[in-house]
Amino acid sequence: MTAAREQIRRLAERLAVEEFGGEVLDEPIPGYQVLTRRRLVDPLPGVRAAQALAAAARGLLVEQSRDARAAGRSWDEIGQALGLSDSEADEPRAEAAFADLVEGRRPNAHWRAFRSPSTSWRCGSCHELVTDYGPRDSPHPDDQESGHADTCTRHRAALAQWRIDTGWDD
């Protein structure tokens, strides 16, 4: 067990006791005279504590992904940081990361929501509130994000790169 996992386990135990009325018991490990194992007498406060931690961790994960987008990171880079494989998934890693973090589900290629899922964040370049529609069928930056200032260097760079990639001249 990693050190981080052990710290989380201790935090969950503390939350179970302090917030959810749990009691800790040190019980002997069968076959050993000195070794004991800590556990909650009733595991339900532990379930509640673990759920609270999972919800907090999920919120932090979504918040950090928004911050990563605001800092100029791509959905593909976020998917890579999540450990998603681009070759094993039914959809590209960027789409899988967006579907998981913003939509809260894995997208089904045969079904699309009536309303496009989106998230928002404040752009690190122009400081405007940007609506992010995620990786879409259209690679044009205006189809993927809206809200950048006309003078936004980040958005202008994305448009310039799109023009290079597609050979499109306005």
Short mmCIF file of C-alpha atoms in Angstrom, two decimals:
data_model
loop_
_atom_site.label_atom_id
_atom_site.label_comp_id
_atom_site.label_asym_id
_atom_site.label_seq_id
_atom_site.Cartn_x
_atom_site.Cartn_y
_atom_site.Cartn_z
CA MET A 1 0.00 0.00 0.00
CA THR A 2 1.41 3.37 -0.95
CA ALA A 3 1.96 6.09 1.61
CA ALA A 4 -0.79 8.22 0.02
CA ARG A 5 -3.26 5.34 0.19
CA GLU A 6 -2.43 4.78 3.85
CA GLN A 7 -2.95 8.49 4.62
CA ILE A 8 -6.33 8.37 2.88
CA ARG A 9 -7.26 5.25 4.85
CA ARG A 10 -6.38 7.03 8.12
CA LEU A 11 -8.34 10.10 7.07
CA ALA A 12 -11.38 7.94 6.25
CA GLU A 13 -11.13 6.26 9.66
CA ARG A 14 -10.89 9.65 11.38
CA LEU A 15 -13.92 10.94 9.44
CA ALA A 16 -15.85 7.78 10.26
CA VAL A 17 -15.24 8.35 13.96
CA GLU A 18 -15.49 12.15 14.17
CA GLU A 19 -18.25 12.84 11.63
CA PHE A 20 -20.26 9.62 11.43
CA GLY A 21 -20.11 8.20 14.98
CA GLY A 22 -17.88 5.22 14.24
CA GLU A 23 -15.87 3.29 16.82
CA VAL A 24 -12.44 1.79 16.20
CA LEU A 25 -11.47 -1.64 17.50
CA ASP A 26 -8.00 -3.16 17.64
CA GLU A 27 -8.53 -6.90 17.24
CA PRO A 28 -5.90 -9.62 17.36
CA ILE A 29 -4.81 -11.16 14.08
CA PRO A 30 -5.40 -14.93 14.28
CA GLY A 31 -2.15 -16.86 14.56
CA TYR A 32 -0.17 -13.94 16.00
CA GLN A 33 0.29 -13.10 19.66
CA VAL A 34 1.26 -9.45 19.34
CA LEU A 35 -0.11 -8.19 16.02
CA THR A 36 -3.50 -6.50 15.84
CA ARG A 37 -5.68 -5.05 13.09
CA ARG A 38 -7.58 -1.75 13.36
CA ARG A 39 -11.10 -1.80 12.06
CA LEU A 40 -14.40 -0.06 12.61
CA VAL A 41 -16.84 -1.92 14.84
CA ASP A 42 -19.64 -1.07 12.40
CA PRO A 43 -18.40 -0.53 8.82
CA LEU A 44 -21.30 1.77 7.78
CA PRO A 45 -19.67 4.92 9.22
CA GLY A 46 -16.64 3.88 7.16
CA VAL A 47 -18.82 3.62 4.04
CA ARG A 48 -20.19 7.09 4.72
CA ALA A 49 -16.70 8.46 5.27
CA ALA A 50 -15.38 6.81 2.11
CA GLN A 51 -18.31 8.19 0.12
CA ALA A 52 -17.62 11.69 1.47
CA LEU A 53 -13.97 11.35 0.48
CA ALA A 54 -14.87 10.00 -2.97
CA ALA A 55 -17.25 12.90 -3.59
CA ALA A 56 -14.62 15.39 -2.42
CA ALA A 57 -11.95 13.70 -4.55
CA ARG A 58 -14.24 13.70 -7.59
CA GLY A 59 -14.93 17.41 -7.13
CA LEU A 60 -11.22 18.08 -6.80
CA LEU A 61 -10.53 16.03 -9.95
CA VAL A 62 -13.06 18.05 -11.94
CA GLU A 63 -11.70 21.31 -10.51
CA GLN A 64 -8.12 20.36 -11.37
CA SER A 65 -9.15 19.40 -14.92
CA ARG A 66 -10.76 22.84 -15.35
CA ASP A 67 -7.59 24.45 -14.05
CA ALA A 68 -5.54 22.34 -16.46
CA ARG A 69 -7.70 23.48 -19.39
CA ALA A 70 -7.39 27.10 -18.23
CA ALA A 71 -3.61 26.65 -18.14
CA GLY A 72 -3.63 25.52 -21.76
CA ARG A 73 -3.56 21.74 -21.33
CA SER A 74 -5.54 19.66 -23.83
CA TRP A 75 -8.20 17.06 -23.04
CA ASP A 76 -5.79 14.48 -24.47
CA GLU A 77 -3.12 15.51 -21.93
CA ILE A 78 -5.71 15.30 -19.14
CA GLY A 79 -6.74 11.85 -20.36
CA GLN A 80 -3.11 10.81 -20.34
CA ALA A 81 -2.71 12.11 -16.76
CA LEU A 82 -5.79 10.02 -15.83
CA GLY A 83 -4.06 6.95 -17.21
CA LEU A 84 -6.47 6.52 -20.13
CA SER A 85 -5.11 4.66 -23.11
CA ASP A 86 -5.83 6.08 -26.54
CA SER A 87 -5.59 2.66 -28.19
CA GLU A 88 -7.80 0.61 -25.84
CA ALA A 89 -10.85 2.87 -25.75
CA ASP A 90 -13.79 2.96 -28.16
CA GLU A 91 -13.21 6.70 -28.55
CA PRO A 92 -10.12 8.91 -28.48
CA ARG A 93 -8.55 9.52 -25.07
CA ALA A 94 -9.52 13.23 -25.17
CA GLU A 95 -13.19 12.39 -25.70
CA ALA A 96 -13.12 9.73 -22.97
CA ALA A 97 -11.60 12.21 -20.48
CA PHE A 98 -14.20 14.86 -21.32
CA ALA A 99 -17.06 12.35 -21.13
CA ASP A 100 -15.88 11.12 -17.73
CA LEU A 101 -15.06 14.47 -16.11
CA VAL A 102 -17.70 16.74 -17.60
CA GLU A 103 -20.57 14.45 -18.56
CA GLY A 104 -20.00 12.03 -15.72
CA ARG A 105 -20.33 9.07 -18.05
CA ARG A 106 -18.68 7.24 -20.84
CA PRO A 107 -20.30 8.44 -24.07
CA ASN A 108 -22.25 6.01 -26.19
CA ALA A 109 -21.44 6.61 -29.86
CA HIS A 110 -25.04 5.79 -30.82
CA TRP A 111 -26.65 8.30 -28.47
CA ARG A 112 -26.12 12.02 -28.15
CA ALA A 113 -27.78 14.23 -25.57
CA PHE A 114 -30.25 16.86 -26.73
CA ARG A 115 -28.15 19.53 -25.00
CA SER A 116 -24.42 19.53 -25.57
CA PRO A 117 -22.50 18.86 -22.37
CA SER A 118 -20.04 21.56 -21.40
CA THR A 119 -17.91 22.90 -18.62
CA SER A 120 -16.51 26.34 -18.02
CA TRP A 121 -13.28 27.83 -16.76
CA ARG A 122 -11.50 31.17 -16.76
CA CYS A 123 -8.89 31.41 -19.54
CA GLY A 124 -5.36 31.93 -18.28
CA SER A 125 -4.59 34.22 -21.26
CA CYS A 126 -7.60 36.52 -21.67
CA HIS A 127 -9.20 35.92 -18.23
CA GLU A 128 -12.65 35.53 -19.81
CA LEU A 129 -15.09 32.80 -18.76
CA VAL A 130 -14.85 30.14 -21.49
CA THR A 131 -17.47 27.50 -22.22
CA ASP A 132 -15.71 24.27 -23.19
CA TYR A 133 -17.68 21.79 -25.31
CA GLY A 134 -14.85 19.27 -25.31
CA PRO A 135 -13.32 17.51 -28.28
CA ARG A 136 -15.95 17.56 -31.02
CA ASP A 137 -16.42 16.23 -34.50
CA SER A 138 -15.32 19.64 -35.80
CA PRO A 139 -11.72 20.48 -34.95
CA HIS A 140 -12.33 24.23 -35.35
CA PRO A 141 -11.46 25.99 -32.07
CA ASP A 142 -14.69 28.06 -32.17
CA ASP A 143 -16.72 24.82 -32.21
CA GLN A 144 -14.89 23.53 -29.14
CA GLU A 145 -14.72 26.66 -26.97
CA SER A 146 -16.56 29.96 -26.78
CA GLY A 147 -16.09 33.07 -24.68
CA HIS A 148 -12.46 34.00 -25.35
CA ALA A 149 -11.75 37.70 -25.85
CA ASP A 150 -11.11 38.72 -29.46
CA THR A 151 -7.53 39.56 -28.45
CA CYS A 152 -6.89 36.26 -26.60
CA THR A 153 -3.41 35.03 -27.52
CA ARG A 154 -4.23 31.44 -26.61
CA HIS A 155 -7.34 31.35 -28.82
CA ARG A 156 -5.57 33.13 -31.66
CA ALA A 157 -2.76 30.55 -31.47
CA ALA A 158 -5.32 27.71 -31.59
CA LEU A 159 -6.95 29.31 -34.66
CA ALA A 160 -3.55 29.75 -36.33
CA GLN A 161 -2.66 26.11 -35.66
CA TRP A 162 -6.03 24.98 -37.02
CA ARG A 163 -5.35 26.95 -40.21
CA ILE A 164 -1.94 25.28 -40.55
CA ASP A 165 -3.36 21.82 -39.84
CA THR A 166 -6.25 22.17 -42.29
CA GLY A 167 -4.66 24.46 -44.89
CA TRP A 168 -7.65 26.78 -44.53
CA ASP A 169 -7.26 30.49 -45.25
CA ASP A 170 -10.08 32.89 -44.39
#
